[in-house]
Each structure stands twice: as C-alpha cells, then as structure tokens.
Phi, psi and omega in degrees: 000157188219117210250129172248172164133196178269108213280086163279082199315308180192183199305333159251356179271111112279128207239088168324161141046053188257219176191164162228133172260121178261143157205135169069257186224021176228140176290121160300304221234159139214143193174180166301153190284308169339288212283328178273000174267328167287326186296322169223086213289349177269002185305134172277162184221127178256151188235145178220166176287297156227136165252137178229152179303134162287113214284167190232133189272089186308357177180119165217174162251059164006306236241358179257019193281324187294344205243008176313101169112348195290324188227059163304166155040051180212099105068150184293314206276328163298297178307301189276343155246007153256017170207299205304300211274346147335289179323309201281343177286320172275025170231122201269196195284340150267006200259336184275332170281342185278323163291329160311331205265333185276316215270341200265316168324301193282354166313289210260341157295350197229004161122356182275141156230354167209129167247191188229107209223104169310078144343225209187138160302320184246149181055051174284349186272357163253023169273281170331331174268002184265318160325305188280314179317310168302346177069359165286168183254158208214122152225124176205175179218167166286145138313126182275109160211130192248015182167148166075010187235198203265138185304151185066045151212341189294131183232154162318140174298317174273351151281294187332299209276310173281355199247334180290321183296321156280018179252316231277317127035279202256308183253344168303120150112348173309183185003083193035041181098331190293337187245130179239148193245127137273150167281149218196090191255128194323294188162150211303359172303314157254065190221148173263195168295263203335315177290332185287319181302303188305325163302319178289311150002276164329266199268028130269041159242033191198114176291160167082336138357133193229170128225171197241109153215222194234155173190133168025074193251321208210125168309349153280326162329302202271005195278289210305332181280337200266325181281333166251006149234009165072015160213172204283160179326313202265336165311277186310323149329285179310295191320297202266014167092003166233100170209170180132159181283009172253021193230143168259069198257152190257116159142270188060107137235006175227079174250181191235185184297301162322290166327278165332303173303334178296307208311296198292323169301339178249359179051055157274156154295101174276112166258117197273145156274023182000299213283323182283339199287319165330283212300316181255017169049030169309277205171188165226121211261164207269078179310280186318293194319331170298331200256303181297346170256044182099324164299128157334122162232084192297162147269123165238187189235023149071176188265157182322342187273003189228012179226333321288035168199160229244005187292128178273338173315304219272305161348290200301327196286277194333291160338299170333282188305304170338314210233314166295321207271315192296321203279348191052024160251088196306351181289307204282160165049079180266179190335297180321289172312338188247002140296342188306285178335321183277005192238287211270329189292305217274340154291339173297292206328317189264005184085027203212117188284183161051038179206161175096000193201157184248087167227143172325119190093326194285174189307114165325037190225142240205126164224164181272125195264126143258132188253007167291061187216144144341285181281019202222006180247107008245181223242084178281355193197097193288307187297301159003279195316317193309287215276313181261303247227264168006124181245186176291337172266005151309349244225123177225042168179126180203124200257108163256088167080065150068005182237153179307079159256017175207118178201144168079003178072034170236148203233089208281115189114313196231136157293072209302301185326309150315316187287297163329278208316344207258337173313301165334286199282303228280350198281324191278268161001297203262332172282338171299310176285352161273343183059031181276147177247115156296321193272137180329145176286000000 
C-alpha cells in the first residue's frame, strides 16, 4: 500500500507532498510521493491530508473503559479506593472483556496503535484476547495486589505471581509478536516487598518480559510508602528492584533530587499523565527536568474515570501547556518534543524497537489525518497543528503491523456498535453491584 499525503515522518521530518509504501507489516519506503509512485506503480493507494506514526499511550487502563464518569471530582486515593477498585471487583470475565474491548476501540479509532496497559487482578486473558482480536499492539499485564486492598482483588503472593507466569506463557509474544507481557504490580501501597521482589524476579526469567507500575502520583501514595518502609517511593522502588531500562512507572509526578537521579541512572522509562494528573489534583510532575538529565518520557492518557478520555491529542496538547504555565516558560516542551514523547518515547515505553517514527524498515503502523475542518484552517505548520489543534477524531485510517484497522469511521473486523451496547449494559451491572451512586447531586 502507498499512503500519500503531507507525511510527518517524526518529531522533526515533514515530507510536503510525500508518501510511505507499506509491505507486509513493514514501511518499504518513505519519500517524495512522485518518486514512490513511479517506483511502485502497482501498490494500491490512499490519500490523506496528513500521515503520521501511529501513536503510543504509554500508560492506560482498558479495563476501567466501564467506569468512564463514574468518580469525577475525587482525591486519588478516594477515588481509587470508593469507586475504581469496587468497580474493578465487580467485574466478571465478560464485563472485562467488553471493556477492553471498548477501551482499544476508542484507542484505535483516535490515533493510538500501541498501548501500554494496566489490567486488573482478575480475567486478564480476556484483555489479551480482546487485543489480539482488535488488532491493536499491546504490552499489558494482570495486576498484583497482596495487601491493604478490598475483597475480590486481594490475592495470595504466590498464586498472584503463578497466575502472572501462566498469562506470560500463553500470550507473551502472541499474535505474531504485536502483545506483548509486562508484569504489572498496581503500587507499592498494595504490595508487599515480596510481591515486588518476586516481580523483578518474574520477569527476568522471561526474555522480552517488561515491567509496569504506578509510582509517586499523589503525595499521600508517598507519605503511606515512606511510613511503612522508611523510604520515599521511587527509592524503595529501586531498592526491591524495580527500576531499570525494563521498567515503565506512569506518573513520578512528586520526586526529590535522589530520586531523579536513580530514575536517570538507571534508565527507567517515566509516562507523564497531564490530563488524570489535573483532573486529581495530583501535581504537575517535572517533565523538562526528566528529559534534560535523559530519562525516557512516554505519554499517557490514565484510564477513563480519570481523564474521561483516551484521545492521545488532547494528551499531547495538555503536556505541552502544562510544562509552559509550571515553568512560567512558553519555550519548554515545544510540539516537537512532545510528539517525540507520544511516539519514539512511547515505543521504549512499550517495549518495541522499529516503532514511533515512519522509516524505512520500521513497524506499519501508520494513521491517516483529515485537516478539512475549521479548525484546522489554516494549516501553517503540520507538527503544530498535530499537537494544539488536532483531535482523535480527526484521525480517518489507522494501520496496525500493515493491516487496516480503522478507516472511514468503520472499525475493520469487530462490530464497534456491538461492543458499545454490551459496555453499556456489562457497565449498568457492574456499577450497580459496586454500590457505587451514580446519580446527579
């Protein structure tokens, strides 16, 4: 296939009047549209206003896609533990599946192609199996959690830890390499030292093996970790072993000097959340300062009930304004850099060489733009635009590993409509049986 348009290759390449040749699940080509046109005149071709790499949610929740709207305007630790995780107790094997399934849709309809995604303690093989159907790329994992948490999530360590060792098993590594496993222990709040040790464990017994958590999101997270190990988060993190270029933590948004430094000495991966970090009055976590001493800075949009929504656009925007208005500096975190973040960053973030940027050799996966709007008018600058103006639903063709799966506001394979109704209903169910109130004030 031969994708045309005004090509944004990566965070600093734009190809006026370009192109990408797609074969199999790999880019042949990138270039002027001409010259790739005459080179590969049988190609079939689509045209777009603007292409771009397809972008990575460096930290979400799938499987909280029932709970969109449920726990506005509530402190994290309220919120996550009088709404989420109710929620999350109360969902059997089909409620989880519909969410996943709900959550990779608005994903792959808004510009996302590979996430990176904080599961659930119970029925995690039908977020993998919703993965592999929907066709998005995926590193995700079960949730660990061994203390301090609410019946029907609480687990034994060594069943938690065996049951992570058969999904790694079964789906690491699935549907030709695109799902992928992190191990994935919510935060250290509900962990003990063992489950955390036992994780690192895990997954350096498994090549390719990641791991995923939470980390110094809410200055009570870090009072409650500090009071029962007698060190601050991202230390004791380090301590019981997860930190390291195979670690992902989604927040940092409250560290100290020590702490920074490990992040950068150890080559962790940081995902900044702008929009849940608002929304929970968490903080504005020190973004420039990560990228100047070098840590790797993914983006994410956190999961529905905290954002309410998975548009990687509207991320990219936030971040930006964000990291100008804490700095009093309109200069940090300009376009460039923080698509970088939504692509190249977000591909370390997920574990996947050959992804984040549209080059010659790399993964396919590739979306499509329409700049026919108003508000897209007029268009002086396509990386600008990508980053301030630009929404998910701007977004009309998006390629996972060479194949189509969304284009034309149809979702190629799966019945989205279906899916919506059974979210819908499994959503109505599941909130009810959480005793969670719904109803307006």
């Amino acid at each position: 296939m031969l994708i045309a348009g005004t090509v944004v290759a990566d965070s600093e390449t734009v190809i006026p009047d370009g192109a990408v040749v797609v074969e199999g699940n790999t880019i042949a080509a990138v270039g002027d549209e001409r010259t790739l046109r005459d080179r590969y005149p049988d190609h079939e071709r689509r045209d777009f206003d603007l292409v771009a790499p397809g972008l990575v949610g460096g930290h979400v929740h799938s499987v909280q896609s029932l709970g969109r709207g449920i726990a506005d305007d509530a402190a994290l630790l309220d919120w996550l533990f009088d709404a989420v995780l109710p929620m999350e107790a109360a969902m059997d094997a089909e409620a989880t599946r519909a969410a996943a399934e709900l959550g990779y849709l608005e994903c792959l309809e808004s510009g996302t192609t590979t996430v990176v995604d904080h599961l659930s303690v119970n029925h995690a093989a039908e977020a993998f199996e919703a993965a592999i159907e929907t066709g998005i790329r995926a590193r995700l994992g079960k949730v660990l959690m061994d203390r301090d948490s609410p019946d029907g999530l609480l687990e034994e360590t060594d069943a938690a830890l065996a049951e992570s060792e058969a999904l790694i098993r079964e789906y690491h590594g699935a549907a030709g390499g695109r799902v992928r496993y992190a191990v994935t222990p919510r935060f250290a709040v509900t962990c003990t030292e063992a489950c955390l040790r036992g994780c690192r464990e895990l997954a350096d017994r498994y090549d390719g093996v990641t791991i995923h958590t939470h980390a110094s999101e809410n200055e009570d997270e870090i009072e409650t970790v500090e009071a029962d190990t007698g060190r601050r988060n991202l230390l004791w993190l380090d301590e019981v072993g997860l930190t390291g270029p195979d670690v992902t933590l989604a927040h940092c948004v409250h560290t100290d000097e020590r702490e920074r430094e490990v992040l950068a000495e150890t080559d962790t991966v940081v995902t900044h959340c702008p929009s849940s970090n608002m929304k929970l009055a968490s903080g504005i976590a020190p973004v420039q300062d990560y990228l100047d001493r070098g840590v790797t800075v993914a983006l994410g949009n956190d999961g529905p009930p905290c954002n309410n929504t998975l548009d990687p656009f509207t991320e990219m925007r936030q971040a930006s304004l964000l990291g100008k208005v804490d700095a009093r500096d309109p200069t940090r975190l300009p376009a460039s850099t923080v698509l970088e973040m939504a692509t190249e960053h977000g591909a370390r973030a997920a574990g996947f060489d050959r992804l984040g940027a549209l080059r010659e050799g790399h993964r396919a996966d590739v979306i499509g733009i329409t700049t026919d709007l108003t508000r897209a008018t007029p268009l002086h600058d396509p990386l600008s635009h990508l980053v301030y103006a630009a929404h998910g639903d701007d977004v009309v063709f998006t390629m996972v590993d060479g194949e189509v799966r969304y284009a034309d506001g149809e979702h190629v394979g799966v019945d989205a409509a279906a899916v919506r109704e059974r979210a819908t209903r499994h959503a109505e169910r599941v909130v009810d049986a959480a005793g969670i109130d719904t109803a307006e004030p």
